[in-house]
Amino acid sequence: MTRGVSWFFVAPLVLLGLSGCKFGLFDQREPWRTEAEERCLAEGRVKPSAFIVQDRAINGAGTCGMDHAFRITAFSEGSVEVSPRATLACPMTSAVDQWVTQDVQPAAMAWFGQPVVKIKQMSSYSCRRMNGATTGKISEHAFGNGLDIGGFVLADGREISVRKDWKGSADARGFLRTVQADACERFTVVLAPGSNIYHYDHIHIDLMRRASGSTTCKPLAQRPIPPRLPVYKAPAYKAPPYGASWQTGPMSSVPGAAQPAEDYGPAGDEQEGYDEAAAPAPLAPAPLAPVRPAAARAAPAPAPAYPPAQAYQAPSRAPAGSVGAPMVLTPPAVNPYENGGYAADPYPAPAPAYPAQSYPAPRAPAPTPAAPASTRPPGLLPPGSIPLAKWLGLDTTPTGATGNARSFTTQREFASPILAPEAKVGTD
């Protein structure tokens, strides 16, 4: 009885404590998060190094955590420091590294002429709800899938702060808007100053997935045109006259020499996001080597004498108003289309010499005599005046010649087709 009464008082206290917990007890992590991490590792998107170290799995309160965490101290192969150290999941680590290398660094070179050496991050993995509220949806930071960036540091030590420079100088303002526009093409959620009151001092990027497949990019990304930084242009080089002393090289530093031209591109009113007052000074020409005194150089050789050039005689013109004689065209001595359009070989190859033939020349076979043409007229039966043997070509005696009228052939065997049997030896 006493035990039953004790649980009667304890159970409400336990339920009251659980109601005040930050996350539910039965919440589960979305399956796509684990699949995305496994695919990232299988495809080798992140290569562990001294700056990106793979850590153990993180299992926080509720659904917080990640299966494959990475501790990051620098991106872009160690050239861009991350301060303080960030903890992200594999997909987010790969996406941020590509963004820094392919988007942030080119933007820094275009706006400042120097790279970024440090990124100041404000939040990476953090088991909390969105915007740090006590209720609502869980933030992507709770899964190592989001990163808040507060500023960048350039190679010369200049710091570009999102809070101060989002509406600051033209170059800093243009740089921040450029990296935000590039981030909107790479991440699914990008929130910068002007999106809401919670992101006034940093740029938030994450890889959240929605069932509708929609993305968020606030405020609307506007990619300004970077200025064309001044480029030093050397003056036009003119060689000294023959025999004169050589004072300097092509880029002269003698007093009175032409000054380098500066190209700042369009005027300030025509160039969006460009401040002429903040434009850096043009680069100075490199110092030249000292010139040797004239006494130390050898005397120039005398100029060679050339025969005077013959005066060019202009062709005579026909008087005005007269009609000239027609031009006589002389055909070329060589056919231009001969040899496939190429010039004739001035050194033709000699004809090959072959040894004399030692065997007799072949003789052509004797021609076969043609068969005598038939002289019989057309028809199946001979006329009455021509004998049948003559009609059939068996009698070679010309028609009308005298001879044996009873024999139409020179040989009797033509008239007797059946031959007599030959007599055997020793018989009659």
CSV table of C-alpha atoms in Angstrom, one decimal:
chain,number,residue,atom,x,y,z
A,1,MET,CA,0.0,0.0,0.0
A,2,THR,CA,2.8,2.4,0.9
A,3,ARG,CA,4.6,1.6,-2.5
A,4,GLY,CA,1.5,2.3,-4.5
A,5,VAL,CA,1.0,5.6,-2.8
A,6,SER,CA,4.6,6.6,-3.4
A,7,TRP,CA,4.3,6.0,-7.2
A,8,PHE,CA,1.0,8.0,-7.1
A,9,PHE,CA,3.0,11.1,-6.0
A,10,VAL,CA,6.2,10.4,-8.1
A,11,ALA,CA,4.6,9.8,-11.5
A,12,PRO,CA,3.2,13.3,-11.9
A,13,LEU,CA,6.6,14.8,-11.1
A,14,VAL,CA,8.3,12.6,-13.7
A,15,LEU,CA,5.8,13.6,-16.4
A,16,LEU,CA,6.2,17.3,-15.4
A,17,GLY,CA,9.9,17.0,-15.8
A,18,LEU,CA,9.6,15.3,-19.2
A,19,SER,CA,7.2,18.0,-20.4
A,20,GLY,CA,9.9,20.6,-19.9
A,21,CYS,CA,12.6,18.7,-21.9
A,22,LYS,CA,14.0,20.4,-24.9
A,23,PHE,CA,13.3,17.5,-27.4
A,24,GLY,CA,10.8,14.7,-27.5
A,25,LEU,CA,11.7,11.2,-26.3
A,26,PHE,CA,10.3,9.4,-29.4
A,27,ASP,CA,11.6,11.7,-32.2
A,28,GLN,CA,13.7,10.0,-34.9
A,29,ARG,CA,16.2,11.4,-37.3
A,30,GLU,CA,15.0,11.5,-40.9
A,31,PRO,CA,16.3,8.6,-43.0
A,32,TRP,CA,17.6,10.9,-45.8
A,33,ARG,CA,20.3,12.4,-43.5
A,34,THR,CA,22.0,9.0,-42.9
A,35,GLU,CA,21.7,8.2,-46.6
A,36,ALA,CA,23.3,11.5,-47.6
A,37,GLU,CA,26.2,10.9,-45.2
A,38,GLU,CA,26.8,7.4,-46.4
A,39,ARG,CA,26.7,8.5,-50.1
A,40,CYS,CA,29.1,11.4,-49.4
A,41,LEU,CA,31.7,9.0,-47.9
A,42,ALA,CA,31.2,6.4,-50.6
A,43,GLU,CA,31.8,9.0,-53.4
A,44,GLY,CA,34.9,10.3,-51.6
A,45,ARG,CA,33.7,14.0,-51.5
A,46,VAL,CA,35.7,14.7,-48.4
A,47,LYS,CA,39.3,13.7,-48.1
A,48,PRO,CA,40.6,13.6,-44.5
A,49,SER,CA,43.7,15.6,-43.9
A,50,ALA,CA,45.5,17.5,-41.2
A,51,PHE,CA,42.8,20.2,-41.6
A,52,ILE,CA,39.7,18.0,-41.9
A,53,VAL,CA,39.7,15.2,-39.4
A,54,GLN,CA,37.0,12.6,-39.2
A,55,ASP,CA,35.5,12.3,-35.8
A,56,ARG,CA,33.3,9.7,-34.1
A,57,ALA,CA,29.5,9.7,-34.5
A,58,ILE,CA,27.6,12.2,-32.4
A,59,ASN,CA,24.3,11.2,-30.8
A,60,GLY,CA,22.9,14.2,-28.9
A,61,ALA,CA,19.6,14.8,-27.2
A,62,GLY,CA,16.5,13.7,-29.2
A,63,THR,CA,17.4,13.5,-32.9
A,64,CYS,CA,20.5,15.7,-32.6
A,65,GLY,CA,23.8,14.4,-34.0
A,66,MET,CA,25.3,12.8,-37.1
A,67,ASP,CA,26.8,9.5,-38.1
A,68,HIS,CA,30.0,10.8,-39.7
A,69,ALA,CA,31.3,14.0,-38.2
A,70,PHE,CA,34.3,16.0,-39.3
A,71,ARG,CA,36.4,18.5,-37.3
A,72,ILE,CA,37.5,21.3,-39.6
A,73,THR,CA,40.3,23.8,-39.0
A,74,ALA,CA,40.8,25.0,-42.6
A,75,PHE,CA,39.2,24.7,-46.0
A,76,SER,CA,40.7,24.8,-49.5
A,77,GLU,CA,43.5,22.4,-48.7
A,78,GLY,CA,44.5,24.4,-45.6
A,79,SER,CA,44.8,27.8,-47.3
A,80,VAL,CA,41.7,29.3,-45.6
A,81,GLU,CA,41.6,29.0,-41.8
A,82,VAL,CA,38.3,28.4,-40.0
A,83,SER,CA,38.1,30.1,-36.6
A,84,PRO,CA,36.9,28.8,-34.3
A,85,ARG,CA,37.0,25.1,-35.3
A,86,ALA,CA,33.8,23.8,-36.9
A,87,THR,CA,32.1,20.5,-36.7
A,88,LEU,CA,30.0,19.5,-39.7
A,89,ALA,CA,28.6,16.4,-41.4
A,90,CYS,CA,30.2,15.0,-44.5
A,91,PRO,CA,27.7,16.6,-47.1
A,92,MET,CA,28.0,20.1,-45.5
A,93,THR,CA,31.8,19.8,-45.3
A,94,SER,CA,32.1,19.0,-49.0
A,95,ALA,CA,29.7,21.8,-50.0
A,96,VAL,CA,31.4,24.5,-48.0
A,97,ASP,CA,34.9,23.5,-49.1
A,98,GLN,CA,33.8,23.8,-52.8
A,99,TRP,CA,32.1,27.1,-52.1
A,100,VAL,CA,35.2,28.6,-50.5
A,101,THR,CA,37.5,27.4,-53.3
A,102,GLN,CA,35.3,28.0,-56.3
A,103,ASP,CA,33.3,31.0,-55.3
A,104,VAL,CA,34.7,32.9,-52.3
A,105,GLN,CA,38.3,33.1,-53.5
A,106,PRO,CA,37.5,34.3,-57.1
A,107,ALA,CA,35.2,37.0,-55.6
A,108,ALA,CA,37.9,38.2,-53.3
A,109,MET,CA,40.4,38.4,-56.1
A,110,ALA,CA,37.9,40.3,-58.3
A,111,TRP,CA,36.9,42.9,-55.6
A,112,PHE,CA,40.2,43.2,-53.6
A,113,GLY,CA,42.9,41.7,-55.7
A,114,GLN,CA,43.9,39.3,-52.9
A,115,PRO,CA,42.6,36.1,-51.5
A,116,VAL,CA,40.8,35.2,-48.2
A,117,VAL,CA,42.9,33.6,-45.6
A,118,LYS,CA,40.4,33.2,-42.7
A,119,ILE,CA,36.7,32.6,-42.2
A,120,LYS,CA,35.1,33.6,-38.9
A,121,GLN,CA,32.3,31.2,-38.2
A,122,MET,CA,29.7,31.8,-35.5
A,123,SER,CA,27.9,28.4,-35.3
A,124,SER,CA,28.4,25.0,-36.7
A,125,TYR,CA,27.0,21.9,-34.9
A,126,SER,CA,24.6,23.0,-32.1
A,127,CYS,CA,21.8,20.9,-30.7
A,128,ARG,CA,19.1,23.5,-30.6
A,129,ARG,CA,15.9,24.6,-32.3
A,130,MET,CA,15.7,27.3,-35.1
A,131,ASN,CA,16.9,30.7,-34.0
A,132,GLY,CA,17.6,29.4,-30.5
A,133,ALA,CA,13.9,29.3,-29.6
A,134,THR,CA,12.4,26.9,-27.0
A,135,THR,CA,9.7,25.7,-29.4
A,136,GLY,CA,9.5,25.1,-33.1
A,137,LYS,CA,11.4,23.1,-35.6
A,138,ILE,CA,14.9,21.7,-34.9
A,139,SER,CA,17.6,23.7,-36.6
A,140,GLU,CA,19.9,22.3,-39.2
A,141,HIS,CA,22.8,23.1,-36.9
A,142,ALA,CA,21.6,20.2,-34.7
A,143,PHE,CA,22.6,17.8,-37.5
A,144,GLY,CA,25.9,19.4,-38.5
A,145,ASN,CA,24.1,20.5,-41.7
A,146,GLY,CA,24.4,24.3,-41.3
A,147,LEU,CA,27.0,27.0,-40.8
A,148,ASP,CA,26.9,30.7,-39.8
A,149,ILE,CA,29.6,32.9,-41.2
A,150,GLY,CA,30.3,36.3,-39.5
A,151,GLY,CA,33.2,37.6,-41.5
A,152,PHE,CA,36.3,37.1,-43.7
A,153,VAL,CA,39.9,38.1,-43.3
A,154,LEU,CA,42.0,39.0,-46.4
A,155,ALA,CA,45.6,38.4,-47.0
A,156,ASP,CA,46.7,41.9,-46.0
A,157,GLY,CA,44.8,41.6,-42.6
A,158,ARG,CA,41.7,43.5,-43.6
A,159,GLU,CA,38.6,42.1,-42.1
A,160,ILE,CA,35.3,42.1,-43.9
A,161,SER,CA,32.5,41.9,-41.3
A,162,VAL,CA,29.0,40.9,-42.4
A,163,ARG,CA,27.5,43.1,-39.7
A,164,LYS,CA,29.5,46.3,-40.5
A,165,ASP,CA,30.2,45.9,-44.2
A,166,TRP,CA,26.9,44.6,-45.6
A,167,LYS,CA,26.1,48.2,-46.2
A,168,GLY,CA,29.7,49.5,-46.0
A,169,SER,CA,32.2,50.4,-48.7
A,170,ALA,CA,31.6,49.6,-52.3
A,171,ASP,CA,34.2,46.8,-52.5
A,172,ALA,CA,33.2,45.1,-49.3
A,173,ARG,CA,29.5,45.4,-50.0
A,174,GLY,CA,30.0,44.0,-53.5
A,175,PHE,CA,32.1,41.1,-52.2
A,176,LEU,CA,29.5,40.1,-49.6
A,177,ARG,CA,26.6,40.2,-52.1
A,178,THR,CA,28.7,38.2,-54.6
A,179,VAL,CA,29.4,35.4,-52.2
A,180,GLN,CA,25.8,35.4,-51.0
A,181,ALA,CA,24.6,35.0,-54.7
A,182,ASP,CA,27.0,32.2,-55.3
A,183,ALA,CA,25.9,30.5,-52.1
A,184,CYS,CA,22.3,30.6,-53.3
A,185,GLU,CA,23.3,28.4,-56.2
A,186,ARG,CA,25.0,25.8,-54.1
A,187,PHE,CA,23.0,25.6,-50.8
A,188,THR,CA,19.2,25.1,-50.3
A,189,VAL,CA,18.8,27.7,-47.6
A,190,VAL,CA,20.8,31.0,-47.5
A,191,LEU,CA,19.8,33.8,-45.0
A,192,ALA,CA,21.7,37.1,-44.9
A,193,PRO,CA,21.2,40.5,-43.3
A,194,GLY,CA,17.7,41.7,-44.3
A,195,SER,CA,16.1,38.3,-44.3
A,196,ASN,CA,14.9,38.6,-40.6
A,197,ILE,CA,16.0,40.0,-37.3
A,198,TYR,CA,18.0,36.9,-36.4
A,199,HIS,CA,20.5,37.1,-39.3
A,200,TYR,CA,21.5,40.8,-39.1
A,201,ASP,CA,25.2,39.9,-38.4
A,202,HIS,CA,25.9,36.7,-40.3
A,203,ILE,CA,25.2,34.6,-43.4
A,204,HIS,CA,23.5,31.3,-42.7
A,205,ILE,CA,23.9,28.4,-45.2
A,206,ASP,CA,22.6,24.9,-44.9
A,207,LEU,CA,21.4,21.8,-47.0
A,208,MET,CA,17.9,21.4,-45.6
A,209,ARG,CA,15.6,19.1,-47.7
A,210,ARG,CA,11.9,19.9,-48.2
A,211,ALA,CA,9.3,17.5,-49.6
A,212,SER,CA,8.4,20.2,-52.2
A,213,GLY,CA,12.0,20.6,-53.2
A,214,SER,CA,11.8,24.4,-52.8
A,215,THR,CA,14.8,26.5,-51.7
A,216,THR,CA,15.2,29.7,-49.7
A,217,CYS,CA,17.5,32.7,-50.7
A,218,LYS,CA,16.8,35.8,-48.6
A,219,PRO,CA,17.2,38.7,-49.3
A,220,LEU,CA,17.0,38.4,-53.1
A,221,ALA,CA,20.5,37.8,-54.4
A,222,GLN,CA,21.9,40.6,-56.5
A,223,ARG,CA,25.2,40.0,-58.1
A,224,PRO,CA,27.0,43.3,-58.6
A,225,ILE,CA,29.7,43.8,-61.3
A,226,PRO,CA,33.2,44.0,-59.8
A,227,PRO,CA,35.4,46.8,-60.8
A,228,ARG,CA,38.3,46.4,-63.2
A,229,LEU,CA,41.3,46.9,-61.1
A,230,PRO,CA,44.0,49.3,-62.5
A,231,VAL,CA,46.6,47.6,-64.7
A,232,TYR,CA,50.0,49.2,-65.3
A,233,LYS,CA,50.7,49.8,-68.9
A,234,ALA,CA,54.2,50.4,-70.1
A,235,PRO,CA,54.9,53.4,-72.5
A,236,ALA,CA,55.4,52.7,-76.2
A,237,TYR,CA,58.9,51.5,-76.8
A,238,LYS,CA,61.0,53.4,-79.4
A,239,ALA,CA,64.5,52.1,-80.3
A,240,PRO,CA,67.2,54.8,-80.4
A,241,PRO,CA,68.7,55.7,-83.7
A,242,TYR,CA,71.6,53.7,-85.0
A,243,GLY,CA,74.9,54.6,-83.2
A,244,ALA,CA,73.2,56.4,-80.3
A,245,SER,CA,73.9,55.3,-76.8
A,246,TRP,CA,71.5,53.0,-75.0
A,247,GLN,CA,70.3,54.7,-71.9
A,248,THR,CA,67.5,52.5,-70.7
A,249,GLY,CA,65.4,49.6,-71.7
A,250,PRO,CA,61.8,49.5,-72.9
A,251,MET,CA,60.4,50.7,-69.5
A,252,SER,CA,62.4,53.9,-69.0
A,253,SER,CA,62.9,55.6,-65.7
A,254,VAL,CA,64.7,58.6,-67.0
A,255,PRO,CA,63.2,62.0,-66.0
A,256,GLY,CA,60.7,63.1,-68.6
A,257,ALA,CA,59.8,59.6,-69.7
A,258,ALA,CA,56.2,58.8,-70.4
A,259,GLN,CA,54.2,57.9,-67.3
A,260,PRO,CA,52.2,54.6,-67.2
A,261,ALA,CA,48.6,54.9,-68.3
A,262,GLU,CA,45.9,53.9,-65.7
A,263,ASP,CA,42.7,52.1,-66.7
A,264,TYR,CA,39.9,52.3,-64.1
A,265,GLY,CA,37.2,51.1,-66.5
A,266,PRO,CA,33.9,53.0,-66.6
A,267,ALA,CA,33.3,56.1,-64.5
A,268,GLY,CA,32.0,55.9,-61.0
A,269,ASP,CA,28.4,56.8,-62.0
A,270,GLU,CA,28.4,54.1,-64.7
A,271,GLN,CA,30.0,51.3,-62.6
A,272,GLU,CA,27.6,49.7,-60.2
A,273,GLY,CA,29.0,49.0,-56.8
A,274,TYR,CA,32.4,50.7,-57.5
A,275,ASP,CA,33.8,53.5,-55.4
A,276,GLU,CA,36.5,55.5,-57.2
A,277,ALA,CA,37.8,57.0,-54.0
A,278,ALA,CA,38.5,53.5,-52.6
A,279,ALA,CA,40.3,52.4,-55.7
A,280,PRO,CA,43.8,51.2,-55.0
A,281,ALA,CA,46.8,53.0,-56.4
A,282,PRO,CA,48.3,51.7,-59.7
A,283,LEU,CA,51.3,49.4,-59.5
A,284,ALA,CA,54.7,51.1,-59.9
A,285,PRO,CA,57.2,49.9,-62.5
A,286,ALA,CA,59.9,47.6,-61.4
A,287,PRO,CA,63.3,49.3,-60.9
A,288,LEU,CA,65.8,48.8,-63.7
A,289,ALA,CA,69.4,47.7,-63.4
A,290,PRO,CA,72.0,50.6,-63.3
A,291,VAL,CA,73.3,51.8,-66.6
A,292,ARG,CA,77.0,51.2,-67.3
A,293,PRO,CA,79.0,54.4,-68.0
A,294,ALA,CA,79.8,55.3,-71.6
A,295,ALA,CA,83.5,54.7,-71.1
A,296,ALA,CA,83.0,51.1,-70.1
A,297,ARG,CA,81.2,50.3,-73.3
A,298,ALA,CA,82.9,49.6,-76.6
A,299,ALA,CA,82.7,52.2,-79.4
A,300,PRO,CA,79.9,51.5,-81.8
A,301,ALA,CA,80.9,50.1,-85.2
A,302,PRO,CA,80.7,52.4,-88.1
A,303,ALA,CA,77.5,52.3,-90.1
A,304,PRO,CA,77.8,50.2,-93.3
A,305,ALA,CA,77.5,52.2,-96.6
A,306,TYR,CA,74.7,51.1,-98.9
A,307,PRO,CA,74.1,52.3,-102.5
A,308,PRO,CA,71.4,54.9,-102.8
A,309,ALA,CA,68.0,53.5,-103.6
A,310,GLN,CA,66.7,54.1,-107.1
A,311,ALA,CA,63.9,56.6,-107.4
A,312,TYR,CA,60.5,55.0,-108.0
A,313,GLN,CA,58.9,56.2,-111.2
A,314,ALA,CA,55.2,56.4,-111.0
A,315,PRO,CA,53.3,54.9,-114.0
A,316,SER,CA,51.9,57.4,-116.5
A,317,ARG,CA,48.3,58.1,-116.5
A,318,ALA,CA,45.9,58.5,-119.4
A,319,PRO,CA,44.7,62.0,-120.0
A,320,ALA,CA,41.4,63.0,-118.4
A,321,GLY,CA,38.4,62.1,-120.4
A,322,SER,CA,40.1,59.6,-122.7
A,323,VAL,CA,39.4,55.9,-122.8
A,324,GLY,CA,42.4,53.7,-122.4
A,325,ALA,CA,43.1,50.8,-124.7
A,326,PRO,CA,42.0,47.3,-123.6
A,327,MET,CA,44.4,45.4,-121.5
A,328,VAL,CA,46.0,42.4,-123.2
A,329,LEU,CA,46.1,39.4,-120.9
A,330,THR,CA,49.0,37.1,-121.5
A,331,PRO,CA,48.2,33.5,-120.6
A,332,PRO,CA,50.6,32.1,-118.0
A,333,ALA,CA,53.6,30.1,-119.2
A,334,VAL,CA,52.7,27.3,-116.8
A,335,ASN,CA,49.3,25.8,-116.2
A,336,PRO,CA,48.5,26.9,-112.6
A,337,TYR,CA,46.2,23.9,-112.1
A,338,GLU,CA,48.9,21.4,-113.1
A,339,ASN,CA,50.4,19.4,-110.3
A,340,GLY,CA,47.4,19.9,-108.1
A,341,GLY,CA,47.9,23.7,-107.7
A,342,TYR,CA,51.4,23.3,-106.3
A,343,ALA,CA,54.6,24.7,-107.8
A,344,ALA,CA,56.7,22.4,-109.9
A,345,ASP,CA,59.5,20.6,-108.1
A,346,PRO,CA,62.8,22.3,-109.0
A,347,TYR,CA,64.6,19.1,-108.3
A,348,PRO,CA,62.7,16.3,-109.9
A,349,ALA,CA,63.7,12.8,-109.0
A,350,PRO,CA,65.6,11.0,-111.7
A,351,ALA,CA,63.9,8.3,-113.6
A,352,PRO,CA,64.7,4.8,-112.2
A,353,ALA,CA,67.2,2.8,-114.3
A,354,TYR,CA,66.5,-0.9,-114.8
A,355,PRO,CA,69.0,-3.6,-116.0
A,356,ALA,CA,68.8,-4.9,-119.5
A,357,GLN,CA,66.5,-7.9,-120.1
A,358,SER,CA,68.4,-11.2,-120.6
A,359,TYR,CA,65.4,-13.3,-121.6
A,360,PRO,CA,63.9,-13.2,-125.2
A,361,ALA,CA,60.9,-11.0,-125.7
A,362,PRO,CA,57.6,-12.8,-125.7
A,363,ARG,CA,56.0,-13.7,-129.0
A,364,ALA,CA,52.4,-13.1,-129.7
A,365,PRO,CA,50.4,-16.3,-130.6
A,366,ALA,CA,49.5,-16.7,-134.3
A,367,PRO,CA,46.1,-15.4,-135.1
A,368,THR,CA,43.4,-18.0,-135.6
A,369,PRO,CA,42.0,-17.9,-139.1
A,370,ALA,CA,38.5,-16.7,-139.2
A,371,ALA,CA,35.8,-19.1,-140.4
A,372,PRO,CA,34.6,-18.5,-143.9
A,373,ALA,CA,31.5,-16.5,-143.9
A,374,SER,CA,28.4,-18.2,-145.1
A,375,THR,CA,27.3,-17.1,-148.5
A,376,ARG,CA,23.9,-18.8,-148.6
A,377,PRO,CA,21.0,-16.6,-148.8
A,378,PRO,CA,18.4,-16.6,-146.1
A,379,GLY,CA,15.8,-19.4,-146.1
A,380,LEU,CA,15.4,-23.0,-145.1
A,381,LEU,CA,15.3,-24.7,-148.6
A,382,PRO,CA,17.7,-23.9,-151.4
A,383,PRO,CA,16.4,-22.6,-154.7
A,384,GLY,CA,15.9,-25.0,-157.5
A,385,SER,CA,19.0,-23.9,-159.3
A,386,ILE,CA,21.4,-24.7,-156.4
A,387,PRO,CA,22.1,-28.3,-155.4
A,388,LEU,CA,21.5,-29.3,-151.7
A,389,ALA,CA,25.2,-30.2,-151.1
A,390,LYS,CA,26.2,-26.7,-152.3
A,391,TRP,CA,23.5,-25.2,-150.2
A,392,LEU,CA,24.7,-27.0,-147.1
A,393,GLY,CA,28.4,-26.0,-147.8
A,394,LEU,CA,29.6,-29.6,-148.5
A,395,ASP,CA,30.6,-29.0,-152.1
A,396,THR,CA,33.4,-26.6,-152.6
A,397,THR,CA,33.0,-26.5,-156.4
A,398,PRO,CA,31.8,-23.1,-157.4
A,399,THR,CA,28.4,-22.9,-158.9
A,400,GLY,CA,28.4,-23.3,-162.7
A,401,ALA,CA,31.9,-25.0,-162.8
A,402,THR,CA,32.3,-28.2,-164.8
A,403,GLY,CA,32.9,-31.5,-163.0
A,404,ASN,CA,31.4,-34.7,-161.9
A,405,ALA,CA,27.7,-34.0,-161.8
A,406,ARG,CA,27.0,-37.1,-159.8
A,407,SER,CA,29.3,-36.2,-157.0
A,408,PHE,CA,28.7,-33.0,-155.1
A,409,THR,CA,31.6,-33.4,-152.7
A,410,THR,CA,35.3,-34.0,-153.1
A,411,GLN,CA,35.1,-37.0,-150.9
A,412,ARG,CA,32.6,-39.8,-151.2
A,413,GLU,CA,32.3,-40.3,-147.4
A,414,PHE,CA,30.1,-37.3,-147.1
A,415,ALA,CA,27.5,-39.0,-149.2
A,416,SER,CA,27.7,-42.3,-147.1
A,417,PRO,CA,27.4,-41.3,-143.4
A,418,ILE,CA,27.6,-45.0,-142.3
A,419,LEU,CA,31.2,-46.3,-142.7
A,420,ALA,CA,32.0,-49.8,-143.8
A,421,PRO,CA,33.7,-52.0,-141.2
A,422,GLU,CA,37.4,-52.4,-141.5
A,423,ALA,CA,38.7,-55.8,-142.6
A,424,LYS,CA,40.6,-57.8,-140.1
A,425,VAL,CA,44.0,-59.1,-140.8
A,426,GLY,CA,44.0,-62.6,-142.2
A,427,THR,CA,40.5,-62.6,-143.5
A,428,ASP,CA,39.0,-62.0,-146.9
